[in-house]
Amino acid sequence: MSLSNYTIKQIEEMLHKGEISATELVDLSYKQIEAVDGEVEAFLSLNEENAREQAKKLDEAKSYEGKLSGIPGAIKDNITTKGIATTCASKMLENFDPLYDATLVEKTNEQEAIMIGKVNLDEFAMGSSTETSAFKKTKNPWNTEYVPGGSSGGSAASVAAGEVMFSIGTDTGGSIRQPAAFCGVVGMKPTYGLVSRFGVVAMAPSLDQAGPITRTVEDNARVLEVIAGHDRRDMTSVNRDVPAYSENLSQEIKGLKIAVPKEFLSEGVDPEVKESVENALQMYELLGATWETVSLPHLAYSDATYYAIAYSEGASSLARYDGVSFGHRASEFTDVIDMYKRSRSEGFGDEIKRRLLIGTTFLSGEHNEAIFRKAQKVRTLIARDFQAAFEKFDIIIGPTTATPPFKLGETIEDPLKLQMSDLLAVPANLAGLPALSVPCGFTEDGLPLGLQIIGNHFAEQTIYNAAYAYEQATNHHKKRPVIGGAEV
């Protein structure tokens, strides 16, 4: 039996019928990790003792009443977990052992999910390939010569490789959707404020949002139901009821109005990526939806706007890591200023240092007004473009990424090229909109491609229905990667 062949709903039914136990599910997960993670390298740490104890308690109670009862899951290692190291894939926090769980971890625990372990990411979530981790480079299960995307590369790869049934990632500028596309799975960045950020280590607080990565749309909707909801400990958390997304899924999308920004299919988009989106639009026509090409003119400035804001907020967020209260502290220094310099120089990797230098410059003196504050104004214009589109259309569709997955090492030495991989994803973060990536095809080399579906604020149900209808009408989600595609 392989976890890859079942949905959460199917496992739930099997548990209630006594056809499988939570202990057996945990065994399957760790057996798969033992078999494939030496190649994939998705996990930074395992939670085996606690996971097995939790599964034993569930089996003894035989109730399985939680929405995620017995379901093996993984948590990105920039999300705090009590008693389990949270490293952010950085030497700076290599020995950080949090005293509390993030709110979303509390919520998955309440619904009886079983955390199998913590998964790899780009250091402090700054990257697009999971190559900037201080500890290991995660590989793409479809072809280990390729990256899994980033920064939630471990989250996406662990699901694609059949090691867990769901994972939680974070998305600041595409970091859930891009790796989901690269790994052929489903990734949702919810509306800003829908999922609490309490316990999520900040990169750029006005952009960061946590969300689920799963194999199917239905599973994704189920996990979001669990982790969404108001949290008084997060001042950006929105106080509103969370719909039962998975229970309200519908394949009936006749009359759905789709906008396709010409900016999403402009020069620079790989021909195979463009063709996959065009094929998806044809499928939507067959399903009864209509689509129209539109222009969102300020998207042309989204990359510069994003980097000005993200790097500036990142520099501010990471200023706390100074070797004093917690984090890495240099062993040799002459005075307190020297300690700051040496601790940060030793604790942070090269990509972090580059971003911190740029972000600090953006916030300094006259640059603050000329770059950072101006970027905030352009951000408003981008958000207005989206709102104008949603006055006429239900969803916006385009590629998740401009290119297919790229090879390990191909872009790590070229930061500008690496940044380009996120450019189609960052507008949704700037506008605070929900956006999902769903598999929509493969390259000639057999690498996955993703379709991005963007909705208005709190229109996650509309996005899920559009993705579900497309998923059920195609076979992309049924294909399995080279690693994790067969039973072990």
Coordinates of C-alpha atoms in Angstrom, one line a residue:
M1 CA 0.0 0.0 0.0
S2 CA 1.2 3.5 -0.9
L3 CA 0.0 6.8 0.6
S4 CA 0.2 8.2 -2.9
N5 CA -2.8 6.1 -4.0
Y6 CA -5.3 7.4 -1.5
T7 CA -7.0 10.7 -0.6
I8 CA -7.6 11.9 2.9
K9 CA -11.3 11.1 2.6
Q10 CA -10.6 7.5 1.5
I11 CA -8.2 7.0 4.5
E12 CA -10.9 8.5 6.8
E13 CA -13.4 5.9 5.6
M14 CA -10.8 3.1 5.9
L15 CA -10.1 4.1 9.5
H16 CA -13.7 4.0 10.5
K17 CA -14.2 0.6 8.8
G18 CA -11.2 -0.8 10.6
E19 CA -9.4 -1.5 7.3
I20 CA -6.3 0.4 8.4
S21 CA -5.0 2.0 11.6
A22 CA -3.2 5.2 12.4
T23 CA -0.1 3.2 13.4
E24 CA -0.1 1.5 10.0
L25 CA -0.3 4.9 8.3
V26 CA 2.7 6.2 10.3
D27 CA 4.5 3.0 9.4
L28 CA 3.8 3.6 5.7
S29 CA 5.1 7.1 6.0
Y30 CA 8.4 6.3 7.7
K31 CA 8.9 3.3 5.4
Q32 CA 8.6 5.6 2.4
I33 CA 10.9 8.1 4.0
E34 CA 13.5 5.4 4.6
A35 CA 13.2 4.2 1.0
V36 CA 13.3 7.5 -0.9
D37 CA 14.5 10.4 1.3
G38 CA 18.1 9.6 0.8
E39 CA 17.6 10.7 -2.8
V40 CA 14.9 13.4 -2.3
E41 CA 16.3 14.9 0.9
A42 CA 13.0 16.6 1.8
F43 CA 13.2 16.2 5.6
L44 CA 15.5 18.0 8.0
S45 CA 14.2 16.2 11.2
L46 CA 11.8 13.4 12.0
N47 CA 9.3 13.3 14.9
E48 CA 9.1 9.5 15.0
E49 CA 8.7 8.8 18.7
N50 CA 6.0 11.4 19.2
A51 CA 4.2 10.4 15.9
R52 CA 4.1 6.7 16.9
E53 CA 2.8 7.5 20.4
Q54 CA 0.1 9.7 19.0
A55 CA -1.0 7.1 16.5
K56 CA -1.1 4.5 19.3
K57 CA -3.4 6.7 21.3
L58 CA -5.7 7.2 18.3
D59 CA -5.9 3.5 17.7
E60 CA -6.7 2.8 21.3
A61 CA -9.5 5.3 21.4
K62 CA -10.8 4.2 17.9
S63 CA -12.7 7.4 17.5
Y64 CA -10.9 9.1 14.6
E65 CA -13.2 12.1 14.8
G66 CA -10.8 14.8 13.6
K67 CA -10.8 16.1 10.1
L68 CA -7.2 14.9 9.8
S69 CA -7.3 11.9 12.1
G70 CA -4.2 9.7 11.6
I71 CA -3.1 11.5 8.5
P72 CA 0.7 11.8 8.1
G73 CA 1.8 15.4 7.5
A74 CA 4.9 17.5 7.4
I75 CA 5.6 21.1 8.5
K76 CA 8.0 23.5 6.9
D77 CA 10.9 24.2 9.2
N78 CA 10.2 27.9 9.5
I79 CA 7.0 27.2 11.5
T80 CA 7.5 26.7 15.2
T81 CA 7.0 23.3 16.8
K82 CA 7.2 22.9 20.6
G83 CA 10.1 20.7 21.6
I84 CA 11.2 20.1 18.0
A85 CA 13.9 22.1 16.4
T86 CA 12.9 25.0 14.1
T87 CA 16.0 25.9 12.1
C88 CA 14.6 27.9 9.1
A89 CA 17.3 25.8 7.3
S90 CA 19.9 28.2 8.8
K91 CA 23.0 27.9 10.9
M92 CA 21.7 31.0 12.7
L93 CA 18.9 28.9 14.3
E94 CA 20.5 25.5 14.1
N95 CA 19.9 24.8 17.8
F96 CA 16.6 26.7 18.3
D97 CA 14.1 24.7 20.2
P98 CA 10.8 26.7 20.5
L99 CA 8.7 26.8 23.6
Y100 CA 5.4 26.9 21.7
D101 CA 3.6 25.6 18.7
A102 CA 2.5 27.8 15.8
T103 CA -1.3 28.3 15.7
L104 CA -1.6 26.3 12.6
V105 CA 0.3 23.4 14.2
E106 CA -2.1 23.6 17.2
K107 CA -5.0 23.4 14.8
T108 CA -3.6 20.3 13.0
N109 CA -3.0 18.7 16.3
E110 CA -6.5 19.4 17.4
Q111 CA -7.8 17.6 14.3
E112 CA -5.6 14.6 15.1
A113 CA -3.1 14.9 12.3
I114 CA 0.2 13.2 12.9
M115 CA 3.3 15.3 12.3
I116 CA 5.9 13.1 10.7
G117 CA 8.7 15.7 10.7
K118 CA 10.0 19.1 9.6
V119 CA 10.9 19.7 6.0
N120 CA 13.6 21.6 4.2
L121 CA 13.4 25.1 2.7
D122 CA 15.6 27.9 1.3
E123 CA 17.3 29.6 4.3
F124 CA 14.7 31.7 6.1
A125 CA 12.4 31.1 3.1
M126 CA 14.6 33.3 0.9
G127 CA 15.0 31.5 -2.4
S128 CA 13.2 29.7 -5.2
S129 CA 14.9 26.4 -5.4
T130 CA 15.6 25.1 -1.9
E131 CA 19.3 25.3 -2.7
T132 CA 20.1 28.0 -0.2
S133 CA 19.4 25.7 2.8
A134 CA 22.4 25.5 5.1
F135 CA 21.9 21.7 5.5
K136 CA 20.9 20.0 2.3
K137 CA 19.6 20.5 -1.2
T138 CA 16.2 18.9 -1.8
K139 CA 15.7 17.2 -5.1
N140 CA 12.6 17.0 -7.4
P141 CA 11.0 13.5 -7.2
W142 CA 10.2 13.6 -10.9
N143 CA 13.9 13.9 -11.8
T144 CA 16.6 14.3 -9.1
E145 CA 18.8 16.4 -11.4
Y146 CA 16.2 19.2 -11.1
V147 CA 15.1 21.5 -8.2
P148 CA 11.8 21.0 -6.4
G149 CA 11.2 24.8 -6.4
G150 CA 11.3 27.0 -3.3
S151 CA 11.2 28.1 -0.8
S152 CA 8.8 25.3 0.3
G153 CA 10.7 22.8 -1.8
G154 CA 10.8 20.2 1.1
S155 CA 7.0 20.6 1.6
A156 CA 6.2 19.9 -2.1
A157 CA 8.8 17.2 -2.6
S158 CA 7.6 15.3 0.5
V159 CA 4.0 15.1 -0.8
A160 CA 5.1 14.3 -4.4
A161 CA 7.4 11.5 -3.2
G162 CA 4.5 9.9 -1.2
E163 CA 6.3 10.4 2.1
V164 CA 3.3 12.3 3.6
M165 CA -0.3 13.1 2.6
F166 CA -0.1 16.8 3.2
S167 CA 2.4 19.4 4.1
I168 CA 2.3 23.0 5.3
G169 CA 4.4 25.6 3.5
T170 CA 4.7 29.4 3.5
D171 CA 4.3 31.7 0.5
T172 CA 5.8 35.2 0.4
G173 CA 6.2 35.5 -3.4
G174 CA 5.1 32.1 -4.8
S175 CA 6.9 29.8 -2.3
I176 CA 3.9 27.4 -2.1
R177 CA 2.7 27.6 -5.6
Q178 CA 6.0 27.5 -7.5
P179 CA 7.3 24.3 -5.8
A180 CA 3.8 22.8 -6.1
A181 CA 4.0 23.4 -9.9
F182 CA 7.5 22.0 -10.1
C183 CA 6.6 18.9 -8.2
G184 CA 3.2 18.2 -9.8
V185 CA 1.0 18.7 -6.7
V186 CA -1.6 21.2 -5.5
G187 CA -0.5 24.3 -3.5
M188 CA -2.7 27.0 -2.1
K189 CA -1.7 30.5 -0.9
P190 CA -4.8 31.7 1.0
T191 CA -6.1 35.2 1.3
Y192 CA -3.7 37.3 3.5
G193 CA -5.1 37.0 7.1
L194 CA -7.1 33.8 6.6
V195 CA -4.4 31.6 8.2
S196 CA -2.7 32.8 11.4
R197 CA 1.0 33.8 11.1
F198 CA 1.6 33.3 14.8
G199 CA 4.6 31.0 15.1
V200 CA 5.5 31.4 11.4
V201 CA 9.0 32.9 11.4
A202 CA 8.7 36.2 9.5
M203 CA 10.4 36.9 6.2
A204 CA 8.2 39.8 4.9
P205 CA 5.3 40.1 7.3
S206 CA 3.0 42.0 4.9
L207 CA 3.4 39.3 2.3
D208 CA 3.9 36.0 4.2
Q209 CA 1.0 33.5 4.3
A210 CA 1.0 29.8 5.2
G211 CA -1.0 27.2 3.3
P212 CA -1.4 23.6 2.4
I213 CA 0.3 21.4 -0.3
T214 CA -1.4 18.1 -1.2
R215 CA -1.8 15.7 -4.0
T216 CA -5.4 16.6 -4.8
V217 CA -7.7 19.6 -4.7
E218 CA -10.1 17.9 -2.3
D219 CA -7.3 17.1 0.2
N220 CA -6.0 20.7 -0.1
A221 CA -9.5 22.1 0.7
R222 CA -9.7 19.7 3.7
V223 CA -6.4 20.9 5.2
L224 CA -7.2 24.6 4.7
E225 CA -10.4 24.1 6.6
V226 CA -8.3 23.0 9.5
I227 CA -5.6 25.6 9.6
A228 CA -7.7 28.7 8.7
G229 CA -9.5 30.9 11.2
H230 CA -9.2 33.9 13.4
D231 CA -6.3 34.1 15.9
R232 CA -6.1 36.9 18.5
R233 CA -2.4 36.4 18.7
D234 CA -2.0 37.6 15.1
M235 CA -3.0 41.2 14.6
T236 CA -3.4 40.6 10.8
S237 CA -5.7 37.6 11.3
V238 CA -9.2 38.2 9.9
N239 CA -12.2 37.4 12.1
R240 CA -14.6 35.5 9.8
D241 CA -16.2 32.1 9.5
V242 CA -14.2 29.4 7.6
P243 CA -16.4 27.6 5.0
A244 CA -16.4 23.8 4.7
Y245 CA -14.4 24.0 1.5
S246 CA -14.1 20.3 0.9
E247 CA -17.8 19.6 1.5
N248 CA -18.8 22.3 -0.9
L249 CA -16.7 21.3 -3.8
S250 CA -18.5 21.2 -7.1
Q251 CA -17.5 20.3 -10.7
E252 CA -20.3 22.5 -12.0
I253 CA -18.7 25.6 -13.3
K254 CA -20.9 26.5 -16.2
G255 CA -21.0 30.2 -16.6
L256 CA -17.7 30.8 -14.8
K257 CA -16.0 33.9 -16.1
I258 CA -12.2 33.7 -16.5
A259 CA -9.8 36.5 -17.1
V260 CA -6.4 35.8 -18.7
P261 CA -4.0 38.7 -18.3
K262 CA -1.9 39.1 -21.4
E263 CA 1.0 40.0 -19.1
F264 CA 0.9 36.4 -17.8
L265 CA 1.6 35.0 -21.3
S266 CA 4.0 37.6 -22.6
E267 CA 7.6 37.3 -23.8
G268 CA 9.7 35.2 -21.5
V269 CA 7.1 32.5 -20.9
D270 CA 8.3 29.1 -22.0
P271 CA 6.4 27.7 -25.1
E272 CA 5.6 24.5 -23.3
V273 CA 4.2 26.4 -20.3
K274 CA 2.2 28.6 -22.6
E275 CA 0.8 25.6 -24.5
S276 CA -0.3 23.9 -21.2
V277 CA -2.3 27.0 -20.2
E278 CA -3.9 27.3 -23.6
N279 CA -4.9 23.6 -23.4
A280 CA -6.4 24.2 -19.9
L281 CA -8.4 27.1 -21.2
Q282 CA -9.8 24.9 -23.9
M283 CA -10.8 22.4 -21.2
Y284 CA -12.6 25.1 -19.3
E285 CA -14.5 26.0 -22.4
L286 CA -15.7 22.4 -22.7
L287 CA -16.7 22.6 -19.0
G288 CA -18.9 25.6 -19.8
A289 CA -16.7 28.4 -18.6
T290 CA -15.9 31.5 -20.7
W291 CA -12.6 33.3 -20.8
E292 CA -11.3 36.6 -22.1
T293 CA -7.9 38.2 -22.5
V294 CA -7.4 41.3 -20.3
S295 CA -4.7 43.7 -19.4
L296 CA -3.5 44.4 -15.8
P297 CA -1.0 47.1 -16.8
H298 CA 0.7 47.6 -13.4
L299 CA 1.8 43.9 -13.3
A300 CA 4.8 45.1 -15.3
Y301 CA 6.1 46.7 -12.1
S302 CA 5.3 43.8 -9.8
D303 CA 8.8 42.4 -9.7
A304 CA 10.5 45.6 -8.7
T305 CA 7.7 46.4 -6.3
Y306 CA 7.9 42.9 -4.7
Y307 CA 11.7 42.9 -4.2
A308 CA 11.7 46.4 -2.8
I309 CA 9.1 45.5 -0.2
A310 CA 10.2 41.9 0.5
Y311 CA 13.9 42.7 0.9
S312 CA 13.2 45.7 3.1
E313 CA 10.8 43.8 5.4
G314 CA 13.2 40.9 5.4
A315 CA 16.1 43.1 6.5
S316 CA 13.9 44.5 9.3
S317 CA 12.6 41.0 10.4
L318 CA 16.1 39.4 10.5
A319 CA 17.6 42.3 12.5
R320 CA 16.7 40.5 15.7
Y321 CA 19.2 37.7 15.0
D322 CA 22.2 39.4 16.6
G323 CA 23.7 36.7 18.8
V324 CA 22.3 38.1 22.0
S325 CA 19.0 36.6 23.0
F326 CA 19.0 33.5 20.8
G327 CA 20.4 32.2 17.6
H328 CA 24.1 31.7 16.7
R329 CA 26.7 33.6 18.6
A330 CA 30.3 33.8 17.5
S331 CA 32.7 32.2 19.9
E332 CA 35.4 34.8 19.4
F333 CA 34.9 38.6 19.3
T334 CA 36.6 41.7 20.7
D335 CA 33.5 43.8 21.8
V336 CA 29.7 43.8 21.4
I337 CA 29.8 45.4 17.9
D338 CA 32.3 42.8 16.8
M339 CA 30.0 40.1 18.2
Y340 CA 27.1 41.3 16.2
K341 CA 29.2 41.3 13.0
R342 CA 30.8 37.9 13.5
S343 CA 27.5 36.2 14.7
R344 CA 25.6 37.4 11.7
S345 CA 28.4 36.7 9.3
E346 CA 28.8 33.2 10.5
G347 CA 25.1 32.5 11.0
F348 CA 23.7 33.7 7.7
G349 CA 24.4 32.2 4.2
D350 CA 25.4 34.2 1.2
E351 CA 21.8 34.7 -0.2
I352 CA 20.6 36.0 3.1
K353 CA 23.5 38.5 3.3
R354 CA 22.8 39.7 -0.2
R355 CA 19.2 40.4 0.5
L356 CA 19.9 42.0 3.9
L357 CA 22.3 44.4 2.3
I358 CA 19.9 45.3 -0.4
G359 CA 16.9 45.6 1.9
T360 CA 18.9 47.8 4.4
T361 CA 19.9 50.1 1.5
F362 CA 16.2 50.4 0.5
L363 CA 15.3 51.5 4.0
S364 CA 18.2 53.9 4.4
G365 CA 18.0 57.7 4.1
E366 CA 16.7 59.0 0.8
H367 CA 16.3 55.5 -0.6
N368 CA 13.4 55.0 1.9
E369 CA 11.2 57.6 0.1
A370 CA 12.5 56.9 -3.4
I371 CA 12.3 53.1 -3.3
F372 CA 10.4 51.6 -0.4
R373 CA 7.6 54.1 0.0
K374 CA 7.2 54.3 -3.8
A375 CA 6.9 50.5 -4.0
Q376 CA 4.1 50.6 -1.5
K377 CA 2.2 53.1 -3.7
V378 CA 2.7 50.9 -6.8
R379 CA 1.5 47.9 -4.7
T380 CA -1.8 49.7 -4.3
L381 CA -2.1 50.2 -8.1
I382 CA -1.5 46.5 -8.7
A383 CA -4.2 45.7 -6.2
R384 CA -6.6 48.0 -7.9
D385 CA -5.9 46.3 -11.3
F386 CA -7.0 43.0 -9.8
Q387 CA -10.1 44.6 -8.2
A388 CA -11.1 46.1 -11.6
A389 CA -10.8 42.6 -13.2
F390 CA -12.9 41.0 -10.4
E391 CA -15.7 43.4 -11.1
K392 CA -16.3 41.5 -14.3
F393 CA -14.6 38.1 -13.8
D394 CA -14.8 35.3 -11.2
I395 CA -11.2 34.1 -11.4
I396 CA -7.9 34.9 -13.1
I397 CA -5.9 32.2 -14.8
G398 CA -2.3 32.0 -16.0
P399 CA 0.9 29.9 -15.6
T400 CA 2.2 29.4 -12.1
T401 CA 5.7 29.8 -13.3
A402 CA 7.2 31.1 -16.6
T403 CA 9.4 28.1 -17.0
P404 CA 9.5 24.3 -16.3
P405 CA 11.6 23.1 -13.4
F406 CA 15.3 24.0 -13.8
K407 CA 18.4 21.9 -13.0
L408 CA 20.2 22.0 -9.7
G409 CA 22.9 24.6 -9.8
E410 CA 21.5 26.1 -13.0
T411 CA 20.4 29.4 -11.5
I412 CA 21.9 29.5 -8.0
E413 CA 24.9 31.5 -9.3
D414 CA 22.5 33.9 -11.2
P415 CA 20.3 35.6 -8.6
L416 CA 18.4 37.6 -11.3
K417 CA 17.5 34.5 -13.3
L418 CA 16.4 32.8 -10.1
Q419 CA 14.1 35.6 -9.2
M420 CA 12.4 35.4 -12.6
S421 CA 11.0 32.1 -11.6
D422 CA 8.6 33.8 -9.1
L423 CA 7.5 36.7 -11.2
L424 CA 4.1 35.3 -12.2
A425 CA 3.3 34.4 -8.6
V426 CA 4.3 37.6 -6.7
P427 CA 1.3 39.8 -7.8
A428 CA -1.1 37.7 -5.7
N429 CA 1.0 38.3 -2.6
L430 CA 1.2 42.0 -3.3
A431 CA -2.6 42.2 -3.5
G432 CA -3.2 39.8 -0.7
L433 CA -5.2 37.5 -2.9
P434 CA -5.8 33.7 -2.7
A435 CA -4.1 31.7 -5.5
L436 CA -3.7 28.1 -6.2
S437 CA -1.4 26.0 -8.4
V438 CA -2.9 22.8 -9.9
P439 CA -1.1 20.3 -12.3
C440 CA -1.9 21.1 -15.9
G441 CA 0.5 19.0 -17.9
F442 CA 4.1 17.9 -18.5
T443 CA 7.1 18.9 -20.6
E444 CA 8.5 16.6 -23.3
D445 CA 11.0 15.6 -20.7
G446 CA 8.3 14.5 -18.3
L447 CA 8.5 17.4 -15.8
P448 CA 5.3 18.8 -14.3
L449 CA 3.7 22.2 -15.1
G450 CA 1.3 24.2 -13.0
L451 CA -1.8 26.3 -13.7
Q452 CA -2.3 29.3 -11.4
I453 CA -5.9 30.2 -10.4
I454 CA -6.3 33.5 -8.6
G455 CA -9.5 34.6 -6.9
N456 CA -10.8 37.7 -5.1
H457 CA -10.3 38.1 -1.4
F458 CA -11.8 35.1 0.5
A459 CA -12.9 33.5 -2.7
E460 CA -11.1 30.2 -1.9
Q461 CA -14.2 28.2 -2.6
T462 CA -14.5 29.6 -6.1
I463 CA -10.8 28.8 -6.7
Y464 CA -11.2 25.3 -5.3
N465 CA -14.3 24.6 -7.5
A466 CA -12.5 25.8 -10.6
A467 CA -9.5 23.7 -9.8
Y468 CA -11.5 20.7 -8.9
A469 CA -13.6 20.7 -12.1
Y470 CA -10.4 20.9 -14.1
E471 CA -8.6 18.3 -12.1
Q472 CA -11.5 15.8 -12.4
A473 CA -11.7 16.4 -16.2
T474 CA -8.0 15.7 -16.7
N475 CA -5.5 13.0 -15.7
H476 CA -2.5 15.1 -14.8
H477 CA -2.9 14.5 -11.0
K478 CA -3.0 10.7 -11.6
K479 CA 0.5 10.5 -12.9
R480 CA 3.3 9.6 -10.4
P481 CA 6.9 10.7 -10.2
V482 CA 9.9 8.5 -10.7
I483 CA 10.6 8.6 -7.0
G484 CA 7.6 7.9 -4.8
G485 CA 5.4 6.6 -7.6
A486 CA 5.5 3.0 -6.7
E487 CA 4.9 1.1 -3.5
V488 CA 7.9 0.4 -1.4

